[in-house]
Amino acid sequence: MSALTPEFFDMLIIAVVLIGLALAVVRLYADFTRPLPPEPPPPSHGDRQRRSPDNRQ
């Protein structure tokens, strides 16, 4: 275990943090650049129905 010096361990931790940050940036970029789902059309006046608490769908 003489190869696990404090400098190597610090470099390993920094590498893991940098890889995690890079993956987070890629994921955020993919999330923010994806196309938005289409908006549903607004309900017309005739489509409204009153629901009582007992008549759930």
CSV table of N, CA and C in Angstrom, one decimal, residues 11-46:
chain,number,residue,atom,x,y,z
A,11,MET,N,-5.3,13.5,-5.5
A,11,MET,CA,-5.5,13.6,-6.9
A,11,MET,C,-6.7,12.7,-7.3
A,12,LEU,N,-6.8,11.5,-6.7
A,12,LEU,CA,-7.9,10.6,-6.9
A,12,LEU,C,-9.3,11.3,-6.5
A,13,ILE,N,-9.3,11.9,-5.4
A,13,ILE,CA,-10.5,12.6,-5.0
A,13,ILE,C,-10.9,13.7,-5.9
A,14,ILE,N,-9.9,14.5,-6.3
A,14,ILE,CA,-10.1,15.7,-7.2
A,14,ILE,C,-10.6,15.1,-8.6
A,15,ALA,N,-10.1,14.0,-9.0
A,15,ALA,CA,-10.5,13.4,-10.3
A,15,ALA,C,-12.0,13.0,-10.2
A,16,VAL,N,-12.3,12.3,-9.1
A,16,VAL,CA,-13.7,11.9,-9.0
A,16,VAL,C,-14.7,13.1,-8.9
A,17,VAL,N,-14.3,14.1,-8.2
A,17,VAL,CA,-15.2,15.3,-8.2
A,17,VAL,C,-15.3,15.9,-9.5
A,18,LEU,N,-14.2,16.1,-10.3
A,18,LEU,CA,-14.3,16.7,-11.6
A,18,LEU,C,-15.1,15.8,-12.6
A,19,ILE,N,-15.0,14.5,-12.5
A,19,ILE,CA,-15.8,13.6,-13.4
A,19,ILE,C,-17.3,13.8,-13.0
A,20,GLY,N,-17.6,13.9,-11.7
A,20,GLY,CA,-19.0,14.1,-11.3
A,20,GLY,C,-19.5,15.4,-11.7
A,21,LEU,N,-18.7,16.4,-11.6
A,21,LEU,CA,-19.2,17.8,-12.1
A,21,LEU,C,-19.4,17.7,-13.6
A,22,ALA,N,-18.5,17.1,-14.4
A,22,ALA,CA,-18.7,17.0,-15.8
A,22,ALA,C,-20.0,16.3,-16.2
A,23,LEU,N,-20.3,15.2,-15.5
A,23,LEU,CA,-21.5,14.4,-15.8
A,23,LEU,C,-22.7,15.3,-15.4
A,24,ALA,N,-22.6,16.0,-14.3
A,24,ALA,CA,-23.8,16.9,-13.9
A,24,ALA,C,-24.0,18.0,-14.9
A,25,VAL,N,-22.9,18.5,-15.5
A,25,VAL,CA,-23.1,19.6,-16.5
A,25,VAL,C,-23.7,19.0,-17.8
A,26,VAL,N,-23.3,17.8,-18.2
A,26,VAL,CA,-23.9,17.1,-19.3
A,26,VAL,C,-25.4,16.9,-19.1
A,27,ARG,N,-25.7,16.4,-17.9
A,27,ARG,CA,-27.1,16.1,-17.6
A,27,ARG,C,-28.0,17.4,-17.6
A,28,LEU,N,-27.5,18.4,-17.0
A,28,LEU,CA,-28.2,19.7,-17.0
A,28,LEU,C,-28.4,20.3,-18.4
A,29,TYR,N,-27.3,20.2,-19.2
A,29,TYR,CA,-27.4,20.7,-20.6
A,29,TYR,C,-28.5,19.9,-21.3
A,30,ALA,N,-28.5,18.6,-21.1
A,30,ALA,CA,-29.5,17.7,-21.8
A,30,ALA,C,-30.9,18.1,-21.3
A,31,ASP,N,-31.1,18.3,-20.0
A,31,ASP,CA,-32.4,18.7,-19.5
A,31,ASP,C,-32.9,20.0,-20.0
A,32,PHE,N,-32.0,21.0,-20.0
A,32,PHE,CA,-32.4,22.4,-20.4
A,32,PHE,C,-32.6,22.5,-21.9
A,33,THR,N,-32.0,21.7,-22.7
A,33,THR,CA,-32.1,21.8,-24.2
A,33,THR,C,-33.1,20.9,-24.8
A,34,ARG,N,-33.8,20.1,-24.0
A,34,ARG,CA,-34.8,19.1,-24.6
A,34,ARG,C,-36.0,19.9,-25.1
A,35,PRO,N,-36.7,19.4,-26.0
A,35,PRO,CA,-37.9,20.1,-26.5
A,35,PRO,C,-39.0,20.0,-25.4
A,36,LEU,N,-39.7,21.1,-25.3
A,36,LEU,CA,-40.8,21.1,-24.3
A,36,LEU,C,-42.0,20.3,-24.8
A,37,PRO,N,-42.8,19.7,-23.9
A,37,PRO,CA,-44.0,19.0,-24.4
A,37,PRO,C,-45.0,20.0,-24.9
A,38,PRO,N,-45.8,19.6,-25.8
A,38,PRO,CA,-46.8,20.5,-26.3
A,38,PRO,C,-47.8,20.9,-25.2
A,39,GLU,N,-48.3,22.1,-25.3
A,39,GLU,CA,-49.3,22.6,-24.3
A,39,GLU,C,-50.6,22.0,-24.7
A,40,PRO,N,-51.4,21.6,-23.7
A,40,PRO,CA,-52.7,21.1,-24.0
A,40,PRO,C,-53.6,22.3,-24.4
A,41,PRO,N,-54.5,22.1,-25.3
A,41,PRO,CA,-55.4,23.2,-25.7
A,41,PRO,C,-56.3,23.7,-24.5
A,42,PRO,N,-56.6,24.9,-24.5
A,42,PRO,CA,-57.4,25.4,-23.4
A,42,PRO,C,-58.8,24.8,-23.5
A,43,PRO,N,-59.4,24.5,-22.4
A,43,PRO,CA,-60.8,23.8,-22.4
A,43,PRO,C,-61.8,24.8,-23.0
A,44,SER,N,-62.6,24.3,-23.8
A,44,SER,CA,-63.7,25.2,-24.3
A,44,SER,C,-64.8,25.3,-23.3
A,45,HIS,N,-65.7,26.3,-23.5
A,45,HIS,CA,-66.7,26.6,-22.4
A,45,HIS,C,-67.6,25.3,-22.2
A,46,GLY,N,-67.9,24.6,-23.3
A,46,GLY,CA,-68.8,23.4,-23.2
A,46,GLY,C,-68.2,22.2,-22.5
